[in-house]
mmCIF file of C-alpha atoms in Angstrom:
data_model
loop_
_atom_site.group_PDB
_atom_site.id
_atom_site.type_symbol
_atom_site.label_atom_id
_atom_site.label_comp_id
_atom_site.label_asym_id
_atom_site.label_seq_id
_atom_site.Cartn_x
_atom_site.Cartn_y
_atom_site.Cartn_z
ATOM 1 C CA MET A 1 115.610 61.900 124.036
ATOM 2 C CA PRO A 2 118.214 60.651 126.551
ATOM 3 C CA LYS A 3 117.925 57.079 127.902
ATOM 4 C CA LYS A 4 118.034 58.406 131.462
ATOM 5 C CA PHE A 5 114.263 58.937 131.400
ATOM 6 C CA ALA A 6 113.745 55.249 132.140
ATOM 7 C CA SER A 7 115.567 55.720 135.423
ATOM 8 C CA LEU A 8 113.461 58.781 136.211
ATOM 9 C CA GLY A 9 110.209 56.877 136.357
ATOM 10 C CA PHE A 10 109.376 55.701 132.835
ATOM 11 C CA GLY A 11 110.290 52.096 133.505
ATOM 12 C CA ARG A 12 107.888 49.263 132.792
ATOM 13 C CA ARG A 13 106.800 49.010 136.418
ATOM 14 C CA ALA A 14 106.161 52.722 136.924
ATOM 15 C CA THR A 15 102.561 53.539 137.837
ATOM 16 C CA PRO A 16 100.596 56.307 136.068
ATOM 17 C CA ALA A 17 100.914 58.417 139.225
ATOM 18 C CA GLN A 18 104.698 57.991 139.269
ATOM 19 C CA LYS A 19 104.941 58.815 135.563
ATOM 20 C CA THR A 20 102.812 61.924 136.070
ATOM 21 C CA GLN A 21 105.096 63.104 138.841
ATOM 22 C CA VAL A 22 108.195 62.709 136.659
ATOM 23 C CA ILE A 23 106.569 64.360 133.637
ATOM 24 C CA GLN A 24 105.465 67.319 135.730
ATOM 25 C CA THR A 25 109.059 67.747 136.878
ATOM 26 C CA LEU A 26 110.488 67.575 133.338
ATOM 27 C CA ARG A 27 107.866 69.445 131.311
ATOM 28 C CA LEU A 28 109.595 72.813 131.811
ATOM 29 C CA LYS A 29 112.577 71.416 129.935
ATOM 30 C CA TYR A 30 110.931 69.107 127.398
ATOM 31 C CA PRO A 31 107.686 69.243 125.372
ATOM 32 C CA LEU A 32 104.747 67.662 127.166
ATOM 33 C CA LEU A 33 103.625 65.618 124.150
ATOM 34 C CA LEU A 34 107.093 64.130 123.795
ATOM 35 C CA LEU A 35 107.204 63.173 127.480
ATOM 36 C CA LEU A 36 103.756 61.601 127.260
ATOM 37 C CA GLU A 37 104.826 59.595 124.223
ATOM 38 C CA ILE A 38 107.963 58.314 125.916
ATOM 39 C CA ALA A 39 106.057 57.478 129.081
ATOM 40 C CA GLN A 40 103.263 55.857 127.049
ATOM 41 C CA LEU A 41 100.795 57.794 129.147
ATOM 42 C CA PRO A 42 97.526 59.156 127.665
ATOM 43 C CA ARG A 43 97.066 62.910 127.949
ATOM 44 C CA ALA A 44 93.769 62.505 129.840
ATOM 45 C CA THR A 45 95.407 60.145 132.321
ATOM 46 C CA PHE A 46 98.212 62.625 132.913
ATOM 47 C CA TYR A 47 95.809 65.449 133.735
ATOM 48 C CA TYR A 48 93.716 63.175 135.945
ATOM 49 C CA TYR A 49 96.696 62.299 138.137
ATOM 50 C CA LEU A 50 98.030 65.843 138.001
ATOM 51 C CA LYS A 51 94.744 67.082 139.429
ATOM 52 C CA ARG A 52 94.942 64.494 142.196
ATOM 53 C CA MET A 53 98.492 65.553 143.022
ATOM 54 C CA GLN A 54 97.545 69.211 143.215
ATOM 55 C CA ARG A 55 94.546 68.573 145.420
ATOM 56 C CA ALA A 56 95.289 69.173 149.106
ATOM 57 C CA ASP A 57 95.928 65.918 150.971
ATOM 58 C CA LYS A 58 93.129 65.715 153.520
ATOM 59 C CA TYR A 59 95.009 62.936 155.295
ATOM 60 C CA ALA A 60 98.236 64.913 155.738
ATOM 61 C CA GLY A 61 97.752 65.249 159.503
ATOM 62 C CA ALA A 62 96.797 61.602 159.885
ATOM 63 C CA LYS A 63 99.841 60.504 157.901
ATOM 64 C CA GLU A 64 102.117 62.529 160.160
ATOM 65 C CA GLU A 65 100.512 60.889 163.186
ATOM 66 C CA ILE A 66 100.816 57.421 161.638
ATOM 67 C CA ALA A 67 104.519 57.971 160.988
ATOM 68 C CA ALA A 68 104.986 59.272 164.537
ATOM 69 C CA ILE A 69 103.233 56.244 166.086
ATOM 70 C CA TYR A 70 105.217 53.884 163.881
ATOM 71 C CA HIS A 71 108.567 55.376 164.882
ATOM 72 C CA GLU A 72 107.599 55.773 168.558
ATOM 73 C CA ASN A 73 107.201 52.001 168.635
ATOM 74 C CA LYS A 74 110.304 51.319 166.535
ATOM 75 C CA GLY A 75 108.354 49.783 163.663
ATOM 76 C CA ARG A 76 106.727 47.157 165.887
ATOM 77 C CA TYR A 77 103.129 48.206 165.231
ATOM 78 C CA GLY A 78 101.157 47.057 162.204
ATOM 79 C CA TYR A 79 98.111 48.853 160.819
ATOM 80 C CA ARG A 80 95.647 47.399 163.346
ATOM 81 C CA ARG A 81 97.541 48.632 166.406
ATOM 82 C CA ILE A 82 98.249 51.959 164.758
ATOM 83 C CA THR A 83 94.522 52.316 164.013
ATOM 84 C CA MET A 84 93.762 51.813 167.708
ATOM 85 C CA VAL A 85 96.273 54.453 168.762
ATOM 86 C CA LEU A 86 94.924 56.848 166.125
ATOM 87 C CA HIS A 87 91.420 56.434 167.558
ATOM 88 C CA SER A 88 92.717 57.269 171.027
ATOM 89 C CA ARG A 89 94.273 60.433 169.561
ATOM 90 C CA GLY A 90 91.116 61.574 167.790
ATOM 91 C CA PHE A 91 91.769 60.279 164.252
ATOM 92 C CA LEU A 92 88.719 58.144 163.454
ATOM 93 C CA LEU A 93 89.968 56.202 160.442
ATOM 94 C CA ASN A 94 89.180 52.588 159.596
ATOM 95 C CA HIS A 95 91.974 50.041 159.485
ATOM 96 C CA LYS A 96 91.875 49.684 155.680
ATOM 97 C CA THR A 97 92.528 53.409 155.234
ATOM 98 C CA VAL A 98 95.402 53.238 157.712
ATOM 99 C CA GLN A 99 96.803 50.188 155.934
ATOM 100 C CA ARG A 100 96.693 52.035 152.595
ATOM 101 C CA MET A 101 98.397 55.123 154.011
ATOM 102 C CA MET A 102 101.111 53.047 155.669
ATOM 103 C CA LYS A 103 101.779 51.456 152.291
ATOM 104 C CA GLU A 104 101.982 54.903 150.679
ATOM 105 C CA LEU A 105 104.421 56.016 153.379
ATOM 106 C CA GLY A 106 106.507 52.868 153.032
ATOM 107 C CA LEU A 107 105.906 51.901 156.668
ATOM 108 C CA VAL A 108 106.051 48.147 157.082
ATOM 109 C CA CYS A 109 105.705 46.330 160.391
ATOM 110 C CA ARG A 110 109.107 44.656 160.904
ATOM 111 C CA VAL A 111 108.570 41.131 161.330
ATOM 112 C CA ARG A 112 110.437 36.566 162.944
ATOM 113 C CA VAL A 113 115.463 31.802 165.165
ATOM 114 C CA LYS A 114 117.073 29.151 166.642
ATOM 115 C CA LYS A 115 115.057 27.599 169.435
ATOM 116 C CA TYR A 116 116.938 26.604 172.560
ATOM 117 C CA ARG A 117 116.332 22.897 173.151
ATOM 118 C CA SER A 118 116.482 21.971 176.816
ATOM 119 C CA TYR A 119 115.271 18.391 176.394
ATOM 120 C CA LYS A 120 117.906 15.873 177.497
ATOM 121 C CA GLY A 121 115.767 12.789 177.769
ATOM 122 C CA GLU A 122 113.870 11.629 180.823
ATOM 123 C CA VAL A 123 116.088 12.788 183.669
ATOM 124 C CA GLY A 124 113.229 13.159 186.140
ATOM 125 C CA LYS A 125 109.470 12.881 186.420
ATOM 126 C CA ILE A 126 107.374 13.750 183.347
ATOM 127 C CA ALA A 127 104.144 15.574 184.218
ATOM 128 C CA PRO A 128 100.885 15.005 182.299
ATOM 129 C CA ASN A 129 99.731 17.470 179.653
ATOM 130 C CA LEU A 130 97.005 19.151 181.717
ATOM 131 C CA LEU A 131 96.841 22.164 179.420
ATOM 132 C CA ASN A 132 96.213 20.051 176.316
ATOM 133 C CA ARG A 133 96.438 23.124 174.032
ATOM 134 C CA ASN A 134 93.585 24.876 175.813
ATOM 135 C CA PHE A 135 95.214 28.294 175.951
ATOM 136 C CA HIS A 136 92.119 30.133 177.157
ATOM 137 C CA ALA A 137 92.026 31.349 180.757
ATOM 138 C CA GLU A 138 88.939 33.070 182.143
ATOM 139 C CA LYS A 139 90.866 35.024 184.768
ATOM 140 C CA PRO A 140 94.436 35.931 185.786
ATOM 141 C CA ASN A 141 96.598 33.363 187.607
ATOM 142 C CA GLN A 142 94.637 30.399 186.298
ATOM 143 C CA LYS A 143 97.073 29.121 183.658
ATOM 144 C CA TRP A 144 100.718 30.045 183.207
ATOM 145 C CA VAL A 145 103.257 28.895 180.609
ATOM 146 C CA THR A 146 107.041 29.001 180.660
ATOM 147 C CA ASP A 147 109.986 28.161 178.432
ATOM 148 C CA VAL A 148 113.613 29.142 177.825
ATOM 149 C CA THR A 149 115.013 30.853 174.747
ATOM 150 C CA GLU A 150 118.576 31.503 173.654
ATOM 151 C CA PHE A 151 120.155 34.582 172.074
ATOM 152 C CA SER A 152 123.518 34.345 170.291
ATOM 153 C CA LEU A 153 125.409 37.610 169.697
ATOM 154 C CA PHE A 154 129.069 38.648 169.602
ATOM 155 C CA GLY A 155 130.185 35.057 170.110
ATOM 156 C CA GLN A 156 128.279 34.949 173.407
ATOM 157 C CA LYS A 157 124.963 33.529 174.548
ATOM 158 C CA LEU A 158 122.199 34.843 176.760
ATOM 159 C CA TYR A 159 119.153 32.973 178.037
ATOM 160 C CA LEU A 160 115.702 34.237 178.965
ATOM 161 C CA SER A 161 113.241 32.296 181.109
ATOM 162 C CA PRO A 162 109.795 33.962 181.371
ATOM 163 C CA ILE A 163 106.383 33.048 182.777
ATOM 164 C CA LEU A 164 103.346 34.231 180.817
ATOM 165 C CA ASP A 165 99.765 34.348 182.056
ATOM 166 C CA LEU A 166 97.414 32.847 179.468
ATOM 167 C CA HIS A 167 94.624 35.196 180.513
ATOM 168 C CA ASN A 168 96.164 38.027 178.515
ATOM 169 C CA GLY A 169 99.818 37.278 177.806
ATOM 170 C CA TYR A 170 101.022 39.224 180.854
ATOM 171 C CA LEU A 171 104.681 38.636 181.710
ATOM 172 C CA VAL A 172 104.427 37.456 185.323
ATOM 173 C CA SER A 173 108.166 37.175 185.921
ATOM 174 C CA TYR A 174 111.413 36.397 184.156
ATOM 175 C CA ALA A 175 115.073 35.638 184.740
ATOM 176 C CA ILE A 176 118.073 36.251 182.486
ATOM 177 C CA SER A 177 121.339 34.318 182.620
ATOM 178 C CA ASP A 178 124.442 33.741 180.519
ATOM 179 C CA ARG A 179 124.010 29.991 181.111
ATOM 180 C CA PRO A 180 120.864 27.806 181.044
ATOM 181 C CA VAL A 181 121.236 26.739 184.669
ATOM 182 C CA LEU A 182 118.587 25.576 187.131
ATOM 183 C CA SER A 183 118.964 28.695 189.277
ATOM 184 C CA MET A 184 117.692 30.817 186.380
ATOM 185 C CA VAL A 185 114.402 28.902 186.387
ATOM 186 C CA THR A 186 114.057 28.787 190.171
ATOM 187 C CA THR A 187 114.733 32.538 190.387
ATOM 188 C CA MET A 188 111.935 33.076 187.881
ATOM 189 C CA LEU A 189 109.625 30.914 190.025
ATOM 190 C CA THR A 190 110.492 32.753 193.230
ATOM 191 C CA LYS A 191 109.639 36.100 191.623
ATOM 192 C CA ALA A 192 106.360 34.740 190.267
ATOM 193 C CA PHE A 193 105.351 33.189 193.593
ATOM 194 C CA GLU A 194 105.549 36.595 195.244
ATOM 195 C CA THR A 195 102.555 37.692 193.148
ATOM 196 C CA ILE A 196 100.102 34.940 194.171
ATOM 197 C CA PRO A 197 98.874 33.230 197.366
ATOM 198 C CA ASP A 198 99.437 29.539 198.096
ATOM 199 C CA ALA A 199 97.195 26.676 196.977
ATOM 200 C CA THR A 200 95.513 28.436 194.068
ATOM 201 C CA GLY A 201 95.357 25.310 191.926
ATOM 202 C CA LEU A 202 97.096 27.239 189.156
ATOM 203 C CA VAL A 203 98.474 25.227 186.210
ATOM 204 C CA LEU A 204 102.050 25.937 185.078
ATOM 205 C CA HIS A 205 102.850 24.438 181.677
ATOM 206 C CA SER A 206 106.260 23.857 180.078
ATOM 207 C CA ASP A 207 107.989 21.503 177.684
ATOM 208 C CA GLN A 208 109.898 18.446 178.913
ATOM 209 C CA GLY A 209 113.159 20.347 179.407
ATOM 210 C CA TRP A 210 115.523 18.985 182.023
ATOM 211 C CA GLN A 211 114.942 22.004 184.289
ATOM 212 C CA TYR A 212 111.238 21.211 184.535
ATOM 213 C CA GLN A 213 111.936 17.547 185.336
ATOM 214 C CA HIS A 214 114.295 18.520 188.162
ATOM 215 C CA LYS A 215 113.232 17.622 191.702
ATOM 216 C CA GLN A 216 113.862 21.122 193.060
ATOM 217 C CA TYR A 217 111.647 22.740 190.413
ATOM 218 C CA GLN A 218 108.872 20.221 190.968
ATOM 219 C CA ARG A 219 109.162 20.540 194.750
ATOM 220 C CA MET A 220 108.753 24.322 194.520
ATOM 221 C CA LEU A 221 105.553 23.893 192.519
ATOM 222 C CA HIS A 222 104.201 21.306 194.942
ATOM 223 C CA VAL A 223 104.847 23.462 198.018
ATOM 224 C CA LYS A 224 103.101 26.411 196.367
ATOM 225 C CA GLY A 225 100.109 24.282 195.397
ATOM 226 C CA ILE A 226 100.690 24.614 191.662
ATOM 227 C CA ARG A 227 99.814 21.821 189.251
ATOM 228 C CA GLN A 228 102.553 21.001 186.759
ATOM 229 C CA SER A 229 101.768 20.384 183.096
ATOM 230 C CA MET A 230 104.143 19.357 180.299
ATOM 231 C CA SER A 231 103.975 19.264 176.518
ATOM 232 C CA ARG A 232 104.281 15.982 174.728
ATOM 233 C CA LYS A 233 107.837 15.128 173.699
ATOM 234 C CA GLY A 234 109.015 17.185 170.726
ATOM 235 C CA ASN A 235 105.664 18.915 170.220
ATOM 236 C CA CYS A 236 106.216 22.685 170.262
ATOM 237 C CA LEU A 237 102.558 23.404 169.448
ATOM 238 C CA ASP A 238 101.634 22.208 172.939
ATOM 239 C CA ASN A 239 103.379 25.334 174.229
ATOM 240 C CA ALA A 240 102.492 27.620 171.315
ATOM 241 C CA VAL A 241 101.922 30.759 173.396
ATOM 242 C CA ALA A 242 105.472 30.732 174.758
ATOM 243 C CA GLU A 243 106.830 29.978 171.272
ATOM 244 C CA ASN A 244 104.882 32.894 169.803
ATOM 245 C CA PHE A 245 106.147 35.221 172.525
ATOM 246 C CA PHE A 246 109.745 34.351 171.684
ATOM 247 C CA GLY A 247 109.064 34.879 167.984
ATOM 248 C CA LEU A 248 107.548 38.270 168.740
ATOM 249 C CA LEU A 249 110.421 39.264 171.004
ATOM 250 C CA LYS A 250 113.041 38.334 168.460
ATOM 251 C CA SER A 251 111.284 40.026 165.546
ATOM 252 C CA GLU A 252 110.599 43.223 167.506
ATOM 253 C CA LEU A 253 113.950 43.427 169.287
ATOM 254 C CA LEU A 254 116.693 41.114 168.083
ATOM 255 C CA TYR A 255 116.107 41.627 164.351
ATOM 256 C CA LEU A 256 114.977 45.231 164.564
ATOM 257 C CA GLN A 257 117.802 46.950 166.433
ATOM 258 C CA GLU A 258 121.567 47.032 166.274
ATOM 259 C CA PHE A 259 123.606 46.328 169.389
ATOM 260 C CA GLU A 260 127.098 47.363 170.403
ATOM 261 C CA SER A 261 127.742 44.490 172.796
ATOM 262 C CA MET A 262 126.023 41.700 174.693
ATOM 263 C CA LYS A 263 125.739 44.076 177.659
ATOM 264 C CA HIS A 264 123.908 46.566 175.443
ATOM 265 C CA PHE A 265 121.589 43.838 174.148
ATOM 266 C CA LYS A 266 120.787 42.677 177.682
ATOM 267 C CA GLN A 267 119.770 46.203 178.696
ATOM 268 C CA GLU A 268 117.605 46.568 175.586
ATOM 269 C CA LEU A 269 116.032 43.189 176.362
ATOM 270 C CA VAL A 270 115.054 44.392 179.842
ATOM 271 C CA ASN A 271 113.689 47.592 178.297
ATOM 272 C CA TYR A 272 111.656 45.614 175.778
ATOM 273 C CA LEU A 273 110.125 43.364 178.430
ATOM 274 C CA GLU A 274 108.995 46.459 180.344
ATOM 275 C CA TYR A 275 107.611 47.908 177.107
ATOM 276 C CA TYR A 276 105.805 44.644 176.292
ATOM 277 C CA ASN A 277 104.025 44.492 179.636
ATOM 278 C CA ASN A 278 103.210 48.146 180.209
ATOM 279 C CA ARG A 279 103.036 49.973 176.886
ATOM 280 C CA ARG A 280 102.657 47.582 173.951
ATOM 281 C CA ILE A 281 98.937 47.451 173.166
ATOM 282 C CA LYS A 282 97.262 44.212 172.060
ATOM 283 C CA THR A 283 94.311 44.113 169.691
ATOM 284 C CA LYS A 284 92.819 41.154 171.573
ATOM 285 C CA LEU A 285 92.815 43.267 174.745
ATOM 286 C CA LYS A 286 90.855 46.092 173.083
ATOM 287 C CA GLY A 287 93.916 48.259 172.687
ATOM 288 C CA LEU A 288 95.295 47.826 176.214
ATOM 289 C CA PRO A 289 98.763 46.604 177.209
ATOM 290 C CA PRO A 290 98.813 43.383 179.300
ATOM 291 C CA ALA A 291 99.627 45.086 182.636
ATOM 292 C CA ILE A 292 96.678 47.496 182.509
ATOM 293 C CA HIS A 293 94.312 44.773 181.307
ATOM 294 C CA ARG A 294 95.471 42.512 184.148
ATOM 295 C CA GLN A 295 94.987 45.264 186.720
ATOM 296 C CA GLN A 296 91.432 45.850 185.507
ATOM 297 C CA ALA A 297 90.656 42.120 185.588
ATOM 298 C CA LEU A 298 91.986 41.723 189.137
ATOM 299 C CA SER A 299 90.054 44.797 190.316
ATOM 300 C CA ALA A 300 86.832 43.436 188.841
ATOM 301 C CA ALA A 301 87.267 40.012 190.457
#
């Protein structure tokens, strides 16, 4: 018997189901008993898996839908989010079944980069850590967090400065720049301020980056009636929500797609941020994207 059978599925790691599939393919050319002997597969086991293979797959439609959802979201959804979307489309499967089928289909959620460090010592006033790792907010516009991250592609750099609402992770505003300048952060603030009234008592948390110690930044917060909060020096866990957002963004965009140029990446970044806010569902929000959840919360207030 040729040695090629090992490469056709009779290797040591081949499962009984895989061996059965190969044997069924080859049995028209070779004796069944010989194939079973080479595969070291009992006759009863072969017929058991053959029967399973020949049985109609009752999950065929669900598997097609799972694959469609997975590719619609560019591999960003794991089994829990896909389960939620399936439920909304009339496929009432539990998450363990979906997880198993994704494994069978070879669909793996693509998942996590150099952190931009803006700390340059004490160049201005350091604010107290008002947030103190309490990332829960009972309503929108109660607690915001911000940070800056850096992308390096094609020998160039691009910086993103977002504000996230801790109520549900909603992206309140953002600014993009090819340099980490103060105007990037103040532009982000100006956009965010357009969404809220003055003197709300809102807390805006950041690290101790030089931008956040700058007088202009702090003056803008003071005029708007916003309380400034800062992480302790060198403690990224104090701003974990912003860190997690950057990790998510990079795993779902930077590491998942290929880009032709920095201009192309910038456009895809803008597209992703729109997707994140308006279409990317979150399990913690009962299957809603942040923008819709925020709208419902504001309407109920």
